[in-house]
PDB file of C-alpha atoms and ligand atoms in Angstrom:
ATOM      1  CA  MET A 144       0.000   0.000   0.000  1.00 52.00           C
ATOM      2  CA  LYS A 145       1.224   3.478  -0.794  1.00 55.00           C
ATOM      3  CA  GLN A 146       1.669   6.224   1.759  1.00 60.00           C
ATOM      4  CA  ILE A 147      -0.319   9.384   2.478  1.00 59.00           C
ATOM      5  CA  VAL A 148       1.507  12.780   2.958  1.00 54.00           C
ATOM      6  CA  ASN A 149       0.753  16.013   4.901  1.00 50.00           C
ATOM      7  CA  THR A 150       2.883  19.223   5.299  1.00 45.00           C
ATOM      8  CA  TYR A 151       2.506  22.992   5.634  1.00 47.00           C
ATOM      9  CA  LYS A 152       3.550  25.295   8.405  1.00 55.00           C
ATOM     10  CA  THR A 153       3.609  22.335  10.779  1.00 58.00           C
ATOM     11  CA  ASP A 154       5.410  19.044  10.608  1.00 56.00           C
ATOM     12  CA  ALA A 155       2.030  17.357  10.449  1.00 70.00           C
ATOM     13  CA  VAL A 156       2.112  16.103   6.886  1.00 81.00           C
ATOM     14  CA  ARG A 157       1.173  12.606   5.849  1.00 84.00           C
ATOM     15  CA  HIS A 158       2.396  11.151   2.623  1.00 88.00           C
ATOM     16  CA  ASN A 159       1.006   7.789   1.602  1.00 88.00           C
ATOM     17  CA  GLY A 160       0.662   6.485   5.119  1.00 85.00           C
ATOM     18  CA  SER A 161       3.488   8.023   7.090  1.00 85.00           C
ATOM     19  CA  PHE A 162       4.260  11.397   8.541  1.00 87.00           C
ATOM     20  CA  ILE A 163       7.021  13.366   6.886  1.00 84.00           C
ATOM     21  CA  THR A 164       8.324  16.881   7.420  1.00 80.00           C
ATOM     22  CA  ARG A 165       7.068  19.570   5.137  1.00 78.00           C
ATOM     23  CA  ASP A 166      10.554  19.995   3.678  1.00 79.00           C
ATOM     24  CA  ASP A 167      10.376  16.376   2.531  1.00 82.00           C
ATOM     25  CA  ALA A 168       6.898  16.776   1.056  1.00 82.00           C
ATOM     26  CA  THR A 169       8.105  17.396  -2.478  1.00 84.00           C
ATOM     27  CA  ASP A 170       7.680  15.612  -5.773  1.00 88.00           C
ATOM     28  CA  HIS A 171       9.545  15.174  -9.050  1.00 90.00           C
ATOM     29  CA  HIS A 172       8.901  17.582 -11.923  1.00 92.00           C
ATOM     30  CA  VAL A 173       8.001  14.600 -14.107  1.00 91.00           C
ATOM     31  CA  THR A 174       4.656  14.280 -12.396  1.00 93.00           C
ATOM     32  CA  HIS A 175       1.568  13.715 -14.507  1.00 94.00           C
ATOM     33  CA  THR A 176      -0.575  16.158 -12.539  1.00 94.00           C
ATOM     34  CA  LEU A 177       1.985  18.960 -12.797  1.00 93.00           C
ATOM     35  CA  HIS A 178       1.899  18.737 -16.570  1.00 94.00           C
ATOM     36  CA  TYR A 179      -1.773  18.078 -17.251  1.00 93.00           C
ATOM     37  CA  GLY A 180      -3.730  18.921 -14.081  1.00 92.00           C
ATOM     38  CA  GLY A 181      -6.439  16.627 -12.846  1.00 90.00           C
ATOM     39  CA  TRP A 182      -5.596  16.453  -9.150  1.00 95.00           C
ATOM     40  CA  VAL A 183      -8.414  16.221  -6.639  1.00 97.00           C
ATOM     41  CA  PHE A 184      -8.513  17.826  -3.254  1.00 98.00           C
ATOM     42  CA  GLU A 185     -10.548  19.054  -0.301  1.00 98.00           C
ATOM     43  CA  TRP A 186     -10.395  22.069   1.926  1.00 96.00           C
ATOM     44  CA  ILE A 187     -11.621  21.108   5.373  1.00 97.00           C
ATOM     45  CA  ARG A 188     -11.732  23.045   8.626  1.00 97.00           C
ATOM     46  CA  PHE A 189     -11.259  22.037  12.196  1.00 97.00           C
ATOM     47  CA  TYR A 190     -12.374  24.165  15.096  1.00 97.00           C
ATOM     48  CA  GLU A 191     -11.625  24.387  18.781  1.00 96.00           C
ATOM     49  CA  THR A 192     -14.434  22.812  20.809  1.00 97.00           C
ATOM     50  CA  GLU A 193     -14.828  21.893  24.464  1.00 96.00           C
ATOM     51  CA  GLN A 194     -13.825  18.330  23.498  1.00 95.00           C
ATOM     52  CA  GLY A 195     -10.636  19.528  21.762  1.00 97.00           C
ATOM     53  CA  PRO A 196     -10.130  20.217  18.043  1.00 97.00           C
ATOM     54  CA  LYS A 197     -12.924  18.738  15.899  1.00 98.00           C
ATOM     55  CA  ILE A 198     -13.133  18.442  12.118  1.00 98.00           C
ATOM     56  CA  PHE A 199     -16.366  19.739  10.591  1.00 98.00           C
ATOM     57  CA  ARG A 200     -18.207  17.349   8.220  1.00 98.00           C
ATOM     58  CA  LEU A 201     -15.071  15.276   7.620  1.00 98.00           C
ATOM     59  CA  LYS A 202     -17.018  12.297   6.240  1.00 98.00           C
ATOM     60  CA  GLU A 203     -18.819  14.385   3.590  1.00 98.00           C
ATOM     61  CA  HIS A 204     -15.533  15.973   2.508  1.00 98.00           C
ATOM     62  CA  ILE A 205     -13.747  12.644   2.159  1.00 98.00           C
ATOM     63  CA  GLU A 206     -16.697  11.095   0.327  1.00 98.00           C
ATOM     64  CA  ARG A 207     -16.537  14.007  -2.136  1.00 98.00           C
ATOM     65  CA  LEU A 208     -12.768  13.447  -2.484  1.00 98.00           C
ATOM     66  CA  PHE A 209     -13.502   9.865  -3.574  1.00 98.00           C
ATOM     67  CA  TYR A 210     -16.239  11.034  -5.965  1.00 98.00           C
ATOM     68  CA  SER A 211     -13.795  13.545  -7.489  1.00 98.00           C
ATOM     69  CA  ALA A 212     -11.080  10.888  -7.823  1.00 97.00           C
ATOM     70  CA  GLY A 213     -13.523   8.649  -9.677  1.00 96.00           C
ATOM     71  CA  ALA A 214     -14.289  11.476 -12.105  1.00 95.00           C
ATOM     72  CA  VAL A 215     -10.631  11.571 -13.245  1.00 93.00           C
ATOM     73  CA  TRP A 216     -10.011   7.829 -12.901  1.00 92.00           C
ATOM     74  CA  ILE A 217      -7.667   8.107  -9.961  1.00 95.00           C
ATOM     75  CA  THR A 218      -7.688   4.776  -8.122  1.00 94.00           C
ATOM     76  CA  MET A 219      -7.579   5.535  -4.430  1.00 95.00           C
ATOM     77  CA  ASP A 220      -5.105   3.459  -2.404  1.00 92.00           C
ATOM     78  CA  TYR A 221      -7.114   3.920   0.793  1.00 95.00           C
ATOM     79  CA  SER A 222     -10.668   3.613   2.016  1.00 96.00           C
ATOM     80  CA  VAL A 223     -12.824   6.573   3.074  1.00 97.00           C
ATOM     81  CA  ASP A 224     -12.343   5.514   6.679  1.00 97.00           C
ATOM     82  CA  GLU A 225      -8.547   5.288   6.335  1.00 96.00           C
ATOM     83  CA  ILE A 226      -8.344   8.794   4.881  1.00 96.00           C
ATOM     84  CA  MET A 227     -10.643  10.103   7.622  1.00 97.00           C
ATOM     85  CA  GLN A 228      -8.451   8.525  10.297  1.00 96.00           C
ATOM     86  CA  ALA A 229      -5.343   9.940   8.603  1.00 94.00           C
ATOM     87  CA  CYS A 230      -6.913  13.442   8.734  1.00 96.00           C
ATOM     88  CA  ILE A 231      -7.720  13.037  12.428  1.00 96.00           C
ATOM     89  CA  GLN A 232      -4.175  11.828  13.151  1.00 94.00           C
ATOM     90  CA  THR A 233      -2.685  14.690  11.169  1.00 93.00           C
ATOM     91  CA  VAL A 234      -4.664  17.233  13.188  1.00 94.00           C
ATOM     92  CA  GLU A 235      -3.525  15.513  16.390  1.00 93.00           C
ATOM     93  CA  LYS A 236       0.087  15.569  15.234  1.00 90.00           C
ATOM     94  CA  SER A 237      -0.130  19.245  14.342  1.00 90.00           C
ATOM     95  CA  GLY A 238      -1.096  20.101  17.928  1.00 91.00           C
ATOM     96  CA  GLU A 239      -3.211  22.921  16.479  1.00 90.00           C
ATOM     97  CA  LYS A 240      -6.789  23.769  17.379  1.00 91.00           C
ATOM     98  CA  ASN A 241      -8.326  25.860  14.646  1.00 91.00           C
ATOM     99  CA  TRP A 242      -6.818  25.460  11.187  1.00 91.00           C
ATOM    100  CA  TYR A 243      -7.447  23.903   7.760  1.00 94.00           C
ATOM    101  CA  ILE A 244      -6.767  20.421   6.405  1.00 95.00           C
ATOM    102  CA  ARG A 245      -5.852  19.902   2.762  1.00 94.00           C
ATOM    103  CA  PRO A 246      -5.987  16.336   1.429  1.00 96.00           C
ATOM    104  CA  ILE A 247      -4.759  16.158  -2.168  1.00 96.00           C
ATOM    105  CA  VAL A 248      -4.553  13.091  -4.412  1.00 97.00           C
ATOM    106  CA  TYR A 249      -2.910  13.043  -7.827  1.00 96.00           C
ATOM    107  CA  HIS A 250      -1.282  11.026 -10.556  1.00 95.00           C
ATOM    108  CA  GLY A 251       2.468  11.200  -9.924  1.00 93.00           C
ATOM    109  CA  GLN A 252       5.458   9.731 -11.770  1.00 91.00           C
ATOM    110  CA  TRP A 253       6.111   8.483 -14.578  1.00 87.00           C
ATOM    111  CA  SER A 254       3.386   8.510 -17.195  1.00 87.00           C
ATOM    112  CA  MET A 255       3.818  11.468 -19.511  1.00 88.00           C
ATOM    113  CA  SER A 256       1.100  10.760 -22.034  1.00 91.00           C
ATOM    114  CA  VAL A 257      -2.102  12.752 -21.488  1.00 92.00           C
ATOM    115  CA  TYR A 258      -3.924   9.512 -20.674  1.00 92.00           C
ATOM    116  CA  PRO A 259      -2.745   8.592 -17.163  1.00 91.00           C
ATOM    117  CA  ASP A 260      -2.041   4.932 -17.823  1.00 88.00           C
ATOM    118  CA  PRO A 261      -2.745   3.117 -14.525  1.00 86.00           C
ATOM    119  CA  GLU A 262      -0.026   0.579 -15.397  1.00 88.00           C
ATOM    120  CA  LYS A 263       2.607   3.317 -15.505  1.00 89.00           C
ATOM    121  CA  VAL A 264       1.492   6.063 -13.152  1.00 92.00           C
ATOM    122  CA  SER A 265       1.672   6.249  -9.366  1.00 93.00           C
ATOM    123  CA  VAL A 266      -1.036   7.740  -7.152  1.00 95.00           C
ATOM    124  CA  GLN A 267       0.141  10.121  -4.435  1.00 94.00           C
ATOM    125  CA  THR A 268      -1.895  11.074  -1.398  1.00 95.00           C
ATOM    126  CA  PHE A 269      -0.927  13.959   0.868  1.00 93.00           C
ATOM    127  CA  ILE A 270      -2.738  15.351   3.886  1.00 94.00           C
ATOM    128  CA  SER A 271      -1.466  18.549   5.426  1.00 91.00           C
ATOM    129  CA  VAL A 272      -2.588  20.972   8.064  1.00 90.00           C
ATOM    130  CA  TRP A 273      -2.508  24.607   6.982  1.00 84.00           C
ATOM    131  CA  LYS A 274      -2.428  27.733   9.029  1.00 81.00           C
ATOM    132  CA  ARG A 275      -4.762  30.247   7.520  1.00 77.00           C
ATOM    133  CA  GLY A 276      -7.016  32.863   9.007  1.00 76.00           C
ATOM    134  CA  LYS A 277     -10.362  34.022   7.689  1.00 79.00           C
ATOM    135  CA  TYR A 278     -10.684  33.638   3.931  1.00 84.00           C
ATOM    136  CA  LEU A 279     -13.078  36.547   3.431  1.00 87.00           C
ATOM    137  CA  SER A 280     -13.648  39.553   5.685  1.00 83.00           C
ATOM    138  CA  ASN A 281     -15.744  39.241   8.811  1.00 81.00           C
ATOM    139  CA  ASP A 282     -17.606  42.340   7.646  1.00 85.00           C
ATOM    140  CA  PRO A 283     -19.903  42.391   4.601  1.00 90.00           C
ATOM    141  CA  ILE A 284     -17.919  42.333   1.380  1.00 95.00           C
ATOM    142  CA  HIS A 285     -18.024  44.028  -2.030  1.00 95.00           C
ATOM    143  CA  VAL A 286     -18.462  41.671  -4.970  1.00 96.00           C
ATOM    144  CA  LYS A 287     -18.269  42.132  -8.731  1.00 95.00           C
ATOM    145  CA  ILE A 288     -19.689  39.963 -11.496  1.00 96.00           C
ATOM    146  CA  SER A 289     -16.747  38.555 -13.470  1.00 94.00           C
ATOM    147  CA  HIS A 290     -16.328  38.605 -17.248  1.00 92.00           C
ATOM    148  CA  VAL A 291     -15.357  34.935 -16.957  1.00 93.00           C
ATOM    149  CA  ARG A 292     -18.258  32.467 -17.169  1.00 95.00           C
ATOM    150  CA  ARG A 293     -18.483  29.286 -15.068  1.00 95.00           C
ATOM    151  CA  ILE A 294     -17.568  26.102 -16.935  1.00 93.00           C
ATOM    152  CA  HIS A 295     -20.480  24.536 -18.824  1.00 95.00           C
ATOM    153  CA  PRO A 296     -21.510  21.230 -17.183  1.00 93.00           C
ATOM    154  CA  SER A 297     -21.336  19.463 -20.543  1.00 94.00           C
ATOM    155  CA  THR A 298     -17.554  20.004 -20.479  1.00 91.00           C
ATOM    156  CA  PHE A 299     -16.870  18.953 -16.917  1.00 87.00           C
ATOM    157  CA  ASP A 300     -18.437  17.111 -13.964  1.00 93.00           C
ATOM    158  CA  MET A 301     -19.293  20.075 -11.738  1.00 94.00           C
ATOM    159  CA  LYS A 302     -19.968  17.760  -8.792  1.00 96.00           C
ATOM    160  CA  ALA A 303     -16.252  16.937  -8.621  1.00 97.00           C
ATOM    161  CA  LYS A 304     -13.709  19.159  -6.877  1.00 97.00           C
ATOM    162  CA  ILE A 305     -10.892  18.969  -9.392  1.00 95.00           C
ATOM    163  CA  SER A 306      -8.006  21.252 -10.313  1.00 94.00           C
ATOM    164  CA  TRP A 307      -9.434  21.958 -13.772  1.00 89.00           C
ATOM    165  CA  ALA A 308     -12.381  23.874 -12.330  1.00 91.00           C
ATOM    166  CA  TYR A 309      -9.902  26.030 -10.442  1.00 93.00           C
ATOM    167  CA  ALA A 310      -8.243  27.183 -13.667  1.00 91.00           C
ATOM    168  CA  ASN A 311     -11.646  28.805 -14.307  1.00 92.00           C
ATOM    169  CA  SER A 312     -11.759  30.194 -10.732  1.00 92.00           C
ATOM    170  CA  ILE A 313      -8.208  31.532 -11.019  1.00 91.00           C
ATOM    171  CA  GLN A 314      -9.024  33.230 -14.308  1.00 89.00           C
ATOM    172  CA  ALA A 315     -12.056  34.869 -12.712  1.00 87.00           C
ATOM    173  CA  SER A 316     -10.018  35.987  -9.691  1.00 86.00           C
ATOM    174  CA  LEU A 317      -7.000  37.484 -11.451  1.00 84.00           C
ATOM    175  CA  MET A 318      -8.257  41.067 -11.669  1.00 75.00           C
ATOM    176  CA  ILE A 319      -9.811  41.232  -8.232  1.00 76.00           C
ATOM    177  CA  LYS A 320      -7.112  43.091  -6.306  1.00 71.00           C
ATOM    178  CA  LYS A 321      -6.600  45.531  -9.167  1.00 79.00           C
ATOM    179  CA  GLU A 322     -10.277  46.443  -9.228  1.00 85.00           C
ATOM    180  CA  GLY A 323     -10.570  46.680  -5.441  1.00 86.00           C
ATOM    181  CA  TYR A 324     -13.313  44.122  -4.782  1.00 92.00           C
ATOM    182  CA  HIS A 325     -13.266  41.377  -2.170  1.00 93.00           C
ATOM    183  CA  GLU A 326     -14.587  38.613  -4.399  1.00 94.00           C
ATOM    184  CA  TRP A 327     -16.020  37.838  -7.816  1.00 95.00           C
ATOM    185  CA  LEU A 328     -19.327  36.275  -8.732  1.00 97.00           C
ATOM    186  CA  LEU A 329     -19.457  34.053 -11.810  1.00 97.00           C
ATOM    187  CA  LEU A 330     -22.436  33.701 -14.119  1.00 97.00           C
ATOM    188  CA  ASP A 331     -22.917  30.516 -16.111  1.00 97.00           C
ATOM    189  CA  THR A 332     -22.784  30.457 -19.900  1.00 97.00           C
ATOM    190  CA  GLU A 333     -26.565  31.170 -20.027  1.00 97.00           C
ATOM    191  CA  TRP A 334     -25.951  34.311 -17.886  1.00 97.00           C
ATOM    192  CA  TYR A 335     -27.634  32.915 -14.763  1.00 98.00           C
ATOM    193  CA  ILE A 336     -25.887  33.380 -11.411  1.00 98.00           C
ATOM    194  CA  ALA A 337     -23.628  30.405 -10.624  1.00 98.00           C
ATOM    195  CA  GLU A 338     -21.214  30.830  -7.682  1.00 98.00           C
ATOM    196  CA  GLY A 339     -18.045  32.536  -6.453  1.00 97.00           C
ATOM    197  CA  PRO A 340     -14.564  31.218  -7.356  1.00 95.00           C
ATOM    198  CA  GLY A 341     -14.597  29.287  -4.065  1.00 95.00           C
ATOM    199  CA  GLU A 342     -18.080  29.803  -2.593  1.00 97.00           C
ATOM    200  CA  ASN A 343     -21.758  29.136  -3.174  1.00 98.00           C
ATOM    201  CA  ILE A 344     -24.227  32.004  -2.928  1.00 98.00           C
ATOM    202  CA  PHE A 345     -27.648  32.540  -1.291  1.00 98.00           C
ATOM    203  CA  PHE A 346     -30.160  35.401  -1.568  1.00 98.00           C
ATOM    204  CA  VAL A 347     -32.922  36.559   0.782  1.00 98.00           C
ATOM    205  CA  LYS A 348     -36.120  38.119  -0.500  1.00 97.00           C
ATOM    206  CA  GLY A 349     -38.548  38.959   2.324  1.00 96.00           C
ATOM    207  CA  ASP A 350     -38.884  35.713   4.265  1.00 95.00           C
ATOM    208  CA  LYS A 351     -37.751  33.533   1.323  1.00 97.00           C
ATOM    209  CA  VAL A 352     -34.226  32.176   0.804  1.00 98.00           C
ATOM    210  CA  ILE A 353     -33.091  31.317  -2.721  1.00 98.00           C
ATOM    211  CA  THR A 354     -29.920  29.675  -4.019  1.00 98.00           C
ATOM    212  CA  PRO A 355     -28.797  28.758  -7.564  1.00 98.00           C
ATOM    213  CA  ALA A 356     -29.806  25.203  -8.463  1.00 98.00           C
ATOM    214  CA  LEU A 357     -27.175  22.479  -8.876  1.00 97.00           C
ATOM    215  CA  GLY A 358     -25.816  21.955 -12.365  1.00 95.00           C
ATOM    216  CA  THR A 359     -23.262  24.696 -12.972  1.00 95.00           C
ATOM    217  CA  ILE A 360     -21.949  24.866  -9.405  1.00 97.00           C
ATOM    218  CA  LEU A 361     -19.962  22.759  -6.962  1.00 97.00           C
ATOM    219  CA  PRO A 362     -22.508  21.144  -4.602  1.00 98.00           C
ATOM    220  CA  GLY A 363     -20.899  22.693  -1.532  1.00 98.00           C
ATOM    221  CA  ILE A 364     -20.979  20.934   1.811  1.00 98.00           C
ATOM    222  CA  THR A 365     -21.571  24.307   3.488  1.00 98.00           C
ATOM    223  CA  ARG A 366     -24.424  24.978   1.038  1.00 98.00           C
ATOM    224  CA  ALA A 367     -26.072  21.697   2.065  1.00 98.00           C
ATOM    225  CA  THR A 368     -25.417  22.574   5.715  1.00 98.00           C
ATOM    226  CA  GLN A 369     -27.156  25.967   5.402  1.00 98.00           C
ATOM    227  CA  ILE A 370     -30.131  24.432   3.577  1.00 98.00           C
ATOM    228  CA  GLN A 371     -30.536  21.966   6.441  1.00 98.00           C
ATOM    229  CA  LEU A 372     -30.023  24.563   9.198  1.00 98.00           C
ATOM    230  CA  LEU A 373     -32.468  27.000   7.584  1.00 98.00           C
ATOM    231  CA  SER A 374     -35.077  24.257   7.428  1.00 98.00           C
ATOM    232  CA  GLU A 375     -34.526  22.710  10.866  1.00 98.00           C
ATOM    233  CA  LYS A 376     -33.741  25.818  12.904  1.00 98.00           C
ATOM    234  CA  TYR A 377     -35.772  28.518  11.129  1.00 97.00           C
ATOM    235  CA  GLY A 378     -38.468  26.540   9.286  1.00 98.00           C
ATOM    236  CA  ILE A 379     -37.353  28.041   5.946  1.00 98.00           C
ATOM    237  CA  THR A 380     -37.374  25.829   2.859  1.00 98.00           C
ATOM    238  CA  VAL A 381     -34.631  27.120   0.578  1.00 98.00           C
ATOM    239  CA  VAL A 382     -35.731  27.448  -3.059  1.00 98.00           C
ATOM    240  CA  GLU A 383     -33.120  25.997  -5.436  1.00 98.00           C
ATOM    241  CA  ARG A 384     -33.641  27.430  -8.925  1.00 98.00           C
ATOM    242  CA  LEU A 385     -32.122  29.432 -11.754  1.00 98.00           C
ATOM    243  CA  VAL A 386     -31.383  32.975 -10.548  1.00 98.00           C
ATOM    244  CA  SER A 387     -31.103  35.804 -13.061  1.00 97.00           C
ATOM    245  CA  PRO A 388     -28.961  38.873 -12.312  1.00 97.00           C
ATOM    246  CA  ASP A 389     -32.094  40.919 -13.164  1.00 96.00           C
ATOM    247  CA  GLU A 390     -33.389  39.777  -9.779  1.00 97.00           C
ATOM    248  CA  LEU A 391     -30.493  41.274  -7.784  1.00 97.00           C
ATOM    249  CA  LYS A 392     -32.472  44.498  -7.324  1.00 95.00           C
ATOM    250  CA  ASP A 393     -35.369  42.559  -5.735  1.00 96.00           C
ATOM    251  CA  PHE A 394     -33.258  40.816  -3.072  1.00 97.00           C
ATOM    252  CA  ASN A 395     -32.780  42.213   0.469  1.00 97.00           C
ATOM    253  CA  GLN A 396     -29.694  40.202   1.479  1.00 98.00           C
ATOM    254  CA  ALA A 397     -27.053  38.042  -0.190  1.00 98.00           C
ATOM    255  CA  PHE A 398     -24.361  35.834   1.325  1.00 98.00           C
ATOM    256  CA  PHE A 399     -21.540  33.569   0.244  1.00 98.00           C
ATOM    257  CA  VAL A 400     -21.039  30.204   1.948  1.00 98.00           C
ATOM    258  CA  GLY A 401     -18.143  27.761   1.895  1.00 98.00           C
ATOM    259  CA  THR A 402     -15.756  25.879   4.139  1.00 97.00           C
ATOM    260  CA  ALA A 403     -13.402  28.859   4.108  1.00 95.00           C
ATOM    261  CA  ALA A 404     -15.996  31.617   3.585  1.00 96.00           C
ATOM    262  CA  GLU A 405     -18.328  30.153   6.269  1.00 97.00           C
ATOM    263  CA  VAL A 406     -21.320  32.541   6.055  1.00 97.00           C
ATOM    264  CA  THR A 407     -20.145  35.878   4.611  1.00 97.00           C
ATOM    265  CA  PRO A 408     -22.720  38.653   4.089  1.00 97.00           C
ATOM    266  CA  ILE A 409     -22.398  40.546   0.802  1.00 97.00           C
ATOM    267  CA  TRP A 410     -22.580  44.317   1.008  1.00 97.00           C
ATOM    268  CA  SER A 411     -22.799  45.090  -2.679  1.00 97.00           C
ATOM    269  CA  ILE A 412     -22.813  43.413  -6.095  1.00 97.00           C
ATOM    270  CA  THR A 413     -21.481  45.455  -9.005  1.00 96.00           C
ATOM    271  CA  SER A 414     -21.334  44.593 -12.677  1.00 94.00           C
ATOM    272  CA  GLU A 415     -20.871  46.219 -16.014  1.00 89.00           C
ATOM    273  CA  TRP A 416     -24.275  45.105 -17.221  1.00 91.00           C
ATOM    274  CA  TRP A 417     -26.565  45.724 -14.239  1.00 90.00           C
ATOM    275  CA  GLU A 418     -26.691  48.609 -11.802  1.00 90.00           C
ATOM    276  CA  LYS A 419     -24.899  48.185  -8.473  1.00 94.00           C
ATOM    277  CA  HIS A 420     -27.071  46.665  -5.743  1.00 95.00           C
ATOM    278  CA  THR A 421     -26.417  47.100  -2.028  1.00 97.00           C
ATOM    279  CA  TYR A 422     -27.783  45.008   0.810  1.00 97.00           C
ATOM    280  CA  ALA A 423     -28.211  45.706   4.521  1.00 95.00           C
ATOM    281  CA  TYR A 424     -27.986  43.453   7.565  1.00 96.00           C
ATOM    282  CA  ALA A 425     -29.880  44.082  10.787  1.00 96.00           C
ATOM    283  CA  ASP A 426     -28.690  41.905  13.696  1.00 95.00           C
ATOM    284  CA  ASP A 427     -31.920  39.902  13.472  1.00 96.00           C
ATOM    285  CA  SER A 428     -31.749  39.444   9.678  1.00 97.00           C
ATOM    286  CA  ILE A 429     -31.799  35.849   8.411  1.00 98.00           C
ATOM    287  CA  THR A 430     -28.214  36.196   7.194  1.00 98.00           C
ATOM    288  CA  MET A 431     -26.812  37.379  10.521  1.00 97.00           C
ATOM    289  CA  LYS A 432     -28.790  34.852  12.557  1.00 98.00           C
ATOM    290  CA  LEU A 433     -27.604  32.033  10.293  1.00 98.00           C
ATOM    291  CA  LYS A 434     -24.005  33.270  10.420  1.00 97.00           C
ATOM    292  CA  HIS A 435     -23.978  33.253  14.233  1.00 97.00           C
ATOM    293  CA  PHE A 436     -25.780  29.914  14.451  1.00 98.00           C
ATOM    294  CA  TYR A 437     -23.309  28.306  12.018  1.00 98.00           C
ATOM    295  CA  ASP A 438     -20.408  29.647  14.133  1.00 97.00           C
ATOM    296  CA  GLU A 439     -21.895  27.815  17.117  1.00 98.00           C
ATOM    297  CA  VAL A 440     -22.585  24.596  15.201  1.00 98.00           C
ATOM    298  CA  VAL A 441     -18.985  24.274  13.922  1.00 98.00           C
ATOM    299  CA  ARG A 442     -17.652  24.828  17.446  1.00 98.00           C
ATOM    300  CA  GLY A 443     -19.740  21.990  18.870  1.00 98.00           C
ATOM    301  CA  LYS A 444     -22.092  24.251  20.830  1.00 98.00           C
ATOM    302  CA  VAL A 445     -25.315  22.819  19.389  1.00 98.00           C
ATOM    303  CA  SER A 446     -25.852  19.241  20.544  1.00 97.00           C
ATOM    304  CA  GLU A 447     -28.178  18.254  17.621  1.00 97.00           C
ATOM    305  CA  TYR A 448     -25.309  18.776  15.189  1.00 98.00           C
ATOM    306  CA  GLU A 449     -22.428  17.256  17.165  1.00 97.00           C
ATOM    307  CA  GLY A 450     -22.582  14.305  14.770  1.00 97.00           C
ATOM    308  CA  TRP A 451     -21.040  16.563  12.109  1.00 98.00           C
ATOM    309  CA  LEU A 452     -17.850  16.889  14.170  1.00 98.00           C
ATOM    310  CA  TRP A 453     -15.053  14.297  14.055  1.00 98.00           C
TER     311      TRP A 453
HETATM  312  N1  PMP B  86     -17.882  26.456  -5.004  1.00 73.74           N
HETATM  313  C1  PMP B  86     -16.575  26.378  -5.276  1.00 73.74           C
HETATM  314  C2  PMP B  86     -16.118  26.638  -6.664  1.00 73.74           C
HETATM  315  C3  PMP B  86     -15.644  26.063  -4.267  1.00 73.74           C
HETATM  316  O1  PMP B  86     -14.348  25.991  -4.552  1.00 73.74           O
HETATM  317  C4  PMP B  86     -16.098  25.849  -2.967  1.00 73.74           C
HETATM  318  C5  PMP B  86     -15.108  25.535  -1.868  1.00 73.74           C
HETATM  319  N2  PMP B  86     -14.832  24.166  -1.806  1.00 73.74           N
HETATM  320  C6  PMP B  86     -17.475  25.934  -2.719  1.00 73.74           C
HETATM  321  C7  PMP B  86     -18.337  26.237  -3.753  1.00 73.74           C
HETATM  322  C8  PMP B  86     -18.021  25.650  -1.353  1.00 73.74           C
HETATM  323  O2  PMP B  86     -17.895  24.277  -1.096  1.00 73.74           O
HETATM  324  P1  PMP B  86     -17.754  23.711   0.393  1.00 73.74           P
HETATM  325  O3  PMP B  86     -18.888  24.296   1.144  1.00 73.74           O
HETATM  326  O4  PMP B  86     -17.869  22.243   0.230  1.00 73.74           O
HETATM  327  O5  PMP B  86     -16.452  24.171   0.912  1.00 73.74           O
END
């Protein structure tokens, strides 16, 4: 059996089954993934709880990792349970309480044809713990609709979290600092609202909550979490449907969600085709209540959802 690897900022890096130091967590330049892409990964968070550091929705993340691997014909060397245990051990080894975990699996040496011939190519599995603070601001953010459209689902399995989709996200993100916004919003090729480069999006209209339907977006684990929390805690059934940018003027609130973004209220959405729309957040708005409730859930403060923590 091959090993699992993990490294970044701490010495808690697993590579194909054993811990290595981050300085040793390197690979050869003749690596299939480096040349052609197609690696699969997850971005998982662990939080400090009264029972020590706990990983939020670890099982769902690792199950998606396996789904993604299947989409690019990577044969996993481990079971879901083994990767989950490796993540837990890596967090323990890191000694940290509140960081990120990055499992990544890819085709390594030595196949250099585009087709990753399973007879010739190795599979490498790394798990590392990363120090990183908040991904987006704690305060509401300013967003702009990108010129870059989200990948059409006929060209790519949007349910998989694969490097190729991030070429599209990177392209959409390149101008962001220059233009002074916090984040972009991507439309799909039919000009409906899709998602951010690394987040799903929700809108509030009166007492209704709406989110773009699956199809052109990554089915985010945080998106599913918010849909469930809105239903179970607030009795709100989220409407999943196509959302046109023409509707932005009718919404009262908008928020991004994601493992890194958590629940991030959006202050304004600007574009070159529609007028700028701004949103406001009273403390008792759905967005702010959900944001605070989610913060409690991930920190193990709500007993009904302790089963999401590993
Ligand atoms: N969409 C994209 C494109 C993403 O990269 C992410 C982050 N993984 C999300 C949505 C949110 O997914 P999750 O809630 O599973 O982190």
